[in-house]
């Protein structure tokens, strides 16, 4: 059939990058005798005709040819062809209902997903045939299709039962069990027989532990109500059978002990020297995070999802994973533990310490993952502080004092991640390595994000940052070193010695019209308050700049640097024409009662936004309510007008919080300033403290965000209920 490719008008069809006249060439190349040509062809097809899971007209037109290739025993890489067919069908089945509801457009695009899904169902018998193929690669690629494309639940259940009996490989058997679970969720008629099968498998002493564990997990996924007090202990027992602890003589023969056995990983490619270090690292991290190091990992990820908010059960399971004799299971458990800690509240001391135990001197690959996870936990990483410090110190004494710049890339990354995590806890033992970074210029970008946590070391850090800021070429749109990052670090360190350098940086950025640089550097300068008064002659002229953001930042700096109402308020009044100039609104709040002249304008902005939000809700509009405007304006109204504004401030804050959880920190900060006037917020404060999930997880720093919100809520609660002041929120 491959010879019929030219009968299709490919140029009139499309893929992700335009006309699909290159698709027939890829299809021909998929049957080439040259494996490199075949690999390139499959890559091109996935990248264009199935780009990011999207199905195109050329994708559909390719299906008959792909099925013909899969049916032909002479086709090389038949398993790859069947896997490609499965990928197309899976995307179509997953998307058909969503696409029909959201798009609802007429024409080809409105039916392409359901049409493709139906075409795959019409070829369900092909997948039945592939599942019995002598080639194990073809069988493996076809198994999932039995659960996706057969609508006869009784037949599909029987086929999968038979398939399990025929397969001896662990990956194939696990895939059969997972496919049965997926089908049970898709076809109601399959649910009961599937659960009976899972029960029998999970309880069978003659079945291998891998399959029993898979059956137990997928029963939990399909029937969460079946999870009881014995589910996790049983799973742990099976996991121990899957990965038995080595005998002492085996440990001795290997020359290592217990957790010292390193995790095997593919050699990482050398970074492109022409790509900025932070960019190369971001892509390397993305690729690394997608790796799976143990066959049980997908199963355990699914199990954690099924366990949901059962923190104690998940902690027990993760403790077993993190102590596993299998280094792959240990490695993958690090990220699972991080996800639990960052998403659900609770006492995570045990898990944090176990992650710290993964800082293995002889396994830099695992240690880097553990250190990176600890660095994301903010104050919750405290129980691992000494483990981090010991790891960093050992590197500097055992390997070399400048371990931060080690020529061994994996060790260097592990050391750097541990230093950053240690610095995040404000620990001065991170300082020597950070100084190495700044002095040698080795991955200094990573150190920049950590130095601000060590204000007690400002005397050593500030001069180095000043020198770097002075070397920035502001004529370049993207300088090698970000002046914004440098300015932010200097502001966090808080040493007024930096004021002249920041002033010069503002002047240089303005001279070269680099407004995105000038604005944040101005804000950094303003953070020094009246200690930066020497910069006023530079700042004042910028209050007339054409760029609104720069003009606003300059007005804020004028206020912070001299604290004179008569100079700041007239500048402010001109900036409030824009309802969403949040920096100007916040400036009004910082000025406080002396900015009373802008109260009418702030009330007007608030009323207009409340009315707009009400119209959106009444009309069922798809436009999201503007919660941030409510928060900024309500906070400023309180800070200026005080108790006289409470009746409009509290409802606005609570509405914003209800609509958008990412506003929580700003909302509770204002409620905290309101004292007794915040009493109407008490039910919402109590509800926020009772919920098991951490706050909005879409943004970076989610743990620090949630800890701050939680602590502030407890302060408000204690004040309103006349309770003792709470201790700082941390672990536990």
PDB file of N, CA and C in Angstrom, residues 345 650 653-654 657 664-665 667-672 675 678-691 709-721:
ATOM      1  N   UNK A 345      -0.290  19.716  53.661  1.00  0.00           N
ATOM      2  CA  UNK A 345       0.226  20.091  54.965  1.00  0.00           C
ATOM      3  C   UNK A 345       0.339  18.860  55.856  1.00  0.00           C
ATOM      4  N   UNK A 650     -13.233  44.552  53.752  1.00  0.00           N
ATOM      5  CA  UNK A 650     -13.292  43.129  54.100  1.00  0.00           C
ATOM      6  C   UNK A 650     -14.030  42.315  53.037  1.00  0.00           C
ATOM      7  N   UNK A 653     -11.762  41.893  49.962  1.00  0.00           N
ATOM      8  CA  UNK A 653     -10.655  40.963  50.187  1.00  0.00           C
ATOM      9  C   UNK A 653     -11.135  39.516  50.173  1.00  0.00           C
ATOM     10  N   UNK A 654     -12.233  39.243  50.833  1.00  0.00           N
ATOM     11  CA  UNK A 654     -12.720  37.870  50.915  1.00  0.00           C
ATOM     12  C   UNK A 654     -13.214  37.372  49.564  1.00  0.00           C
ATOM     13  N   UNK A 657     -10.110  36.504  47.530  1.00  0.00           N
ATOM     14  CA  UNK A 657      -9.496  35.264  48.012  1.00  0.00           C
ATOM     15  C   UNK A 657     -10.303  34.055  47.556  1.00  0.00           C
ATOM     16  N   UNK A 664      -3.971  34.892  48.326  1.00  0.00           N
ATOM     17  CA  UNK A 664      -4.086  34.640  49.773  1.00  0.00           C
ATOM     18  C   UNK A 664      -3.074  35.423  50.589  1.00  0.00           C
ATOM     19  N   UNK A 665      -1.819  35.445  50.149  1.00  0.00           N
ATOM     20  CA  UNK A 665      -0.792  36.098  50.965  1.00  0.00           C
ATOM     21  C   UNK A 665      -1.098  37.581  51.132  1.00  0.00           C
ATOM     22  N   UNK A 667      -4.018  39.048  50.789  1.00  0.00           N
ATOM     23  CA  UNK A 667      -5.275  39.213  51.531  1.00  0.00           C
ATOM     24  C   UNK A 667      -5.038  39.090  53.033  1.00  0.00           C
ATOM     25  N   UNK A 668      -4.388  38.004  53.456  1.00  0.00           N
ATOM     26  CA  UNK A 668      -4.236  37.804  54.903  1.00  0.00           C
ATOM     27  C   UNK A 668      -3.267  38.822  55.500  1.00  0.00           C
ATOM     28  N   UNK A 669      -2.326  39.317  54.691  1.00  0.00           N
ATOM     29  CA  UNK A 669      -1.436  40.362  55.206  1.00  0.00           C
ATOM     30  C   UNK A 669      -2.239  41.608  55.565  1.00  0.00           C
ATOM     31  N   UNK A 670      -3.199  41.979  54.709  1.00  0.00           N
ATOM     32  CA  UNK A 670      -4.035  43.141  55.001  1.00  0.00           C
ATOM     33  C   UNK A 670      -4.966  42.863  56.182  1.00  0.00           C
ATOM     34  N   UNK A 671      -5.563  41.663  56.196  1.00  0.00           N
ATOM     35  CA  UNK A 671      -6.438  41.312  57.314  1.00  0.00           C
ATOM     36  C   UNK A 671      -5.676  41.363  58.631  1.00  0.00           C
ATOM     37  N   UNK A 672      -4.424  40.976  58.611  1.00  0.00           N
ATOM     38  CA  UNK A 672      -3.612  41.014  59.820  1.00  0.00           C
ATOM     39  C   UNK A 672      -3.409  42.458  60.294  1.00  0.00           C
ATOM     40  N   UNK A 675      -6.458  44.138  62.402  1.00  0.00           N
ATOM     41  CA  UNK A 675      -6.761  43.880  63.802  1.00  0.00           C
ATOM     42  C   UNK A 675      -8.199  43.422  64.005  1.00  0.00           C
ATOM     43  N   UNK A 678     -11.000  42.804  61.275  1.00  0.00           N
ATOM     44  CA  UNK A 678     -11.001  41.637  60.386  1.00  0.00           C
ATOM     45  C   UNK A 678     -11.930  40.530  60.881  1.00  0.00           C
ATOM     46  N   UNK A 679     -12.675  40.758  61.950  1.00  0.00           N
ATOM     47  CA  UNK A 679     -13.502  39.694  62.521  1.00  0.00           C
ATOM     48  C   UNK A 679     -14.451  39.039  61.508  1.00  0.00           C
ATOM     49  N   UNK A 680     -15.069  39.765  60.565  1.00  0.00           N
ATOM     50  CA  UNK A 680     -15.947  39.087  59.595  1.00  0.00           C
ATOM     51  C   UNK A 680     -15.221  38.032  58.749  1.00  0.00           C
ATOM     52  N   UNK A 681     -13.896  38.093  58.730  1.00  0.00           N
ATOM     53  CA  UNK A 681     -13.131  37.120  57.942  1.00  0.00           C
ATOM     54  C   UNK A 681     -12.858  35.840  58.714  1.00  0.00           C
ATOM     55  N   UNK A 682     -13.275  35.769  59.975  1.00  0.00           N
ATOM     56  CA  UNK A 682     -12.935  34.632  60.828  1.00  0.00           C
ATOM     57  C   UNK A 682     -13.325  33.288  60.207  1.00  0.00           C
ATOM     58  N   UNK A 683     -14.547  33.099  59.687  1.00  0.00           N
ATOM     59  CA  UNK A 683     -14.887  31.792  59.096  1.00  0.00           C
ATOM     60  C   UNK A 683     -13.961  31.400  57.944  1.00  0.00           C
ATOM     61  N   UNK A 684     -13.602  32.363  57.111  1.00  0.00           N
ATOM     62  CA  UNK A 684     -12.741  32.044  55.977  1.00  0.00           C
ATOM     63  C   UNK A 684     -11.316  31.739  56.443  1.00  0.00           C
ATOM     64  N   UNK A 685     -10.873  32.417  57.488  1.00  0.00           N
ATOM     65  CA  UNK A 685      -9.557  32.134  58.065  1.00  0.00           C
ATOM     66  C   UNK A 685      -9.535  30.705  58.613  1.00  0.00           C
ATOM     67  N   UNK A 686     -10.561  30.333  59.341  1.00  0.00           N
ATOM     68  CA  UNK A 686     -10.623  28.993  59.918  1.00  0.00           C
ATOM     69  C   UNK A 686     -10.696  27.924  58.828  1.00  0.00           C
ATOM     70  N   UNK A 687     -11.455  28.205  57.767  1.00  0.00           N
ATOM     71  CA  UNK A 687     -11.551  27.247  56.665  1.00  0.00           C
ATOM     72  C   UNK A 687     -10.208  27.078  55.967  1.00  0.00           C
ATOM     73  N   UNK A 688      -9.465  28.179  55.824  1.00  0.00           N
ATOM     74  CA  UNK A 688      -8.158  28.104  55.171  1.00  0.00           C
ATOM     75  C   UNK A 688      -7.191  27.255  55.983  1.00  0.00           C
ATOM     76  N   UNK A 689      -7.248  27.368  57.303  1.00  0.00           N
ATOM     77  CA  UNK A 689      -6.350  26.583  58.151  1.00  0.00           C
ATOM     78  C   UNK A 689      -6.744  25.110  58.183  1.00  0.00           C
ATOM     79  N   UNK A 690      -8.020  24.827  57.958  1.00  0.00           N
ATOM     80  CA  UNK A 690      -8.503  23.443  58.034  1.00  0.00           C
ATOM     81  C   UNK A 690      -8.234  22.648  56.766  1.00  0.00           C
ATOM     82  N   UNK A 691      -8.025  23.337  55.655  1.00  0.00           N
ATOM     83  CA  UNK A 691      -7.893  22.586  54.397  1.00  0.00           C
ATOM     84  C   UNK A 691      -6.521  21.910  54.334  1.00  0.00           C
ATOM     85  N   UNK A 709       1.248  32.238  54.637  1.00  0.00           N
ATOM     86  CA  UNK A 709      -0.211  32.394  54.754  1.00  0.00           C
ATOM     87  C   UNK A 709      -0.718  31.693  56.009  1.00  0.00           C
ATOM     88  N   UNK A 710      -0.239  30.478  56.225  1.00  0.00           N
ATOM     89  CA  UNK A 710      -0.701  29.706  57.374  1.00  0.00           C
ATOM     90  C   UNK A 710      -0.336  30.411  58.691  1.00  0.00           C
ATOM     91  N   UNK A 711       0.892  30.902  58.779  1.00  0.00           N
ATOM     92  CA  UNK A 711       1.324  31.570  60.016  1.00  0.00           C
ATOM     93  C   UNK A 711       0.526  32.853  60.257  1.00  0.00           C
ATOM     94  N   UNK A 712       0.309  33.618  59.189  1.00  0.00           N
ATOM     95  CA  UNK A 712      -0.460  34.860  59.342  1.00  0.00           C
ATOM     96  C   UNK A 712      -1.892  34.555  59.758  1.00  0.00           C
ATOM     97  N   UNK A 713      -2.472  33.501  59.176  1.00  0.00           N
ATOM     98  CA  UNK A 713      -3.836  33.114  59.572  1.00  0.00           C
ATOM     99  C   UNK A 713      -3.892  32.745  61.051  1.00  0.00           C
ATOM    100  N   UNK A 714      -2.872  32.076  61.536  1.00  0.00           N
ATOM    101  CA  UNK A 714      -2.862  31.690  62.955  1.00  0.00           C
ATOM    102  C   UNK A 714      -2.725  32.920  63.859  1.00  0.00           C
ATOM    103  N   UNK A 715      -1.960  33.889  63.412  1.00  0.00           N
ATOM    104  CA  UNK A 715      -1.833  35.131  64.190  1.00  0.00           C
ATOM    105  C   UNK A 715      -3.189  35.835  64.277  1.00  0.00           C
ATOM    106  N   UNK A 716      -3.871  35.925  63.137  1.00  0.00           N
ATOM    107  CA  UNK A 716      -5.187  36.576  63.112  1.00  0.00           C
ATOM    108  C   UNK A 716      -6.165  35.817  64.003  1.00  0.00           C
ATOM    109  N   UNK A 717      -6.147  34.477  63.882  1.00  0.00           N
ATOM    110  CA  UNK A 717      -7.061  33.648  64.661  1.00  0.00           C
ATOM    111  C   UNK A 717      -6.801  33.829  66.159  1.00  0.00           C
ATOM    112  N   UNK A 718      -5.531  33.828  66.546  1.00  0.00           N
ATOM    113  CA  UNK A 718      -5.196  33.994  67.964  1.00  0.00           C
ATOM    114  C   UNK A 718      -5.672  35.346  68.482  1.00  0.00           C
ATOM    115  N   UNK A 719      -5.510  36.377  67.659  1.00  0.00           N
ATOM    116  CA  UNK A 719      -5.927  37.724  68.083  1.00  0.00           C
ATOM    117  C   UNK A 719      -7.450  37.797  68.236  1.00  0.00           C
ATOM    118  N   UNK A 720      -8.174  37.264  67.250  1.00  0.00           N
ATOM    119  CA  UNK A 720      -9.630  37.391  67.271  1.00  0.00           C
ATOM    120  C   UNK A 720     -10.270  36.502  68.332  1.00  0.00           C
ATOM    121  N   UNK A 721      -9.615  35.371  68.662  1.00  0.00           N
ATOM    122  CA  UNK A 721     -10.178  34.455  69.652  1.00  0.00           C
ATOM    123  C   UNK A 721      -9.469  34.562  71.002  1.00  0.00           C
TER     124      UNK A 721
END
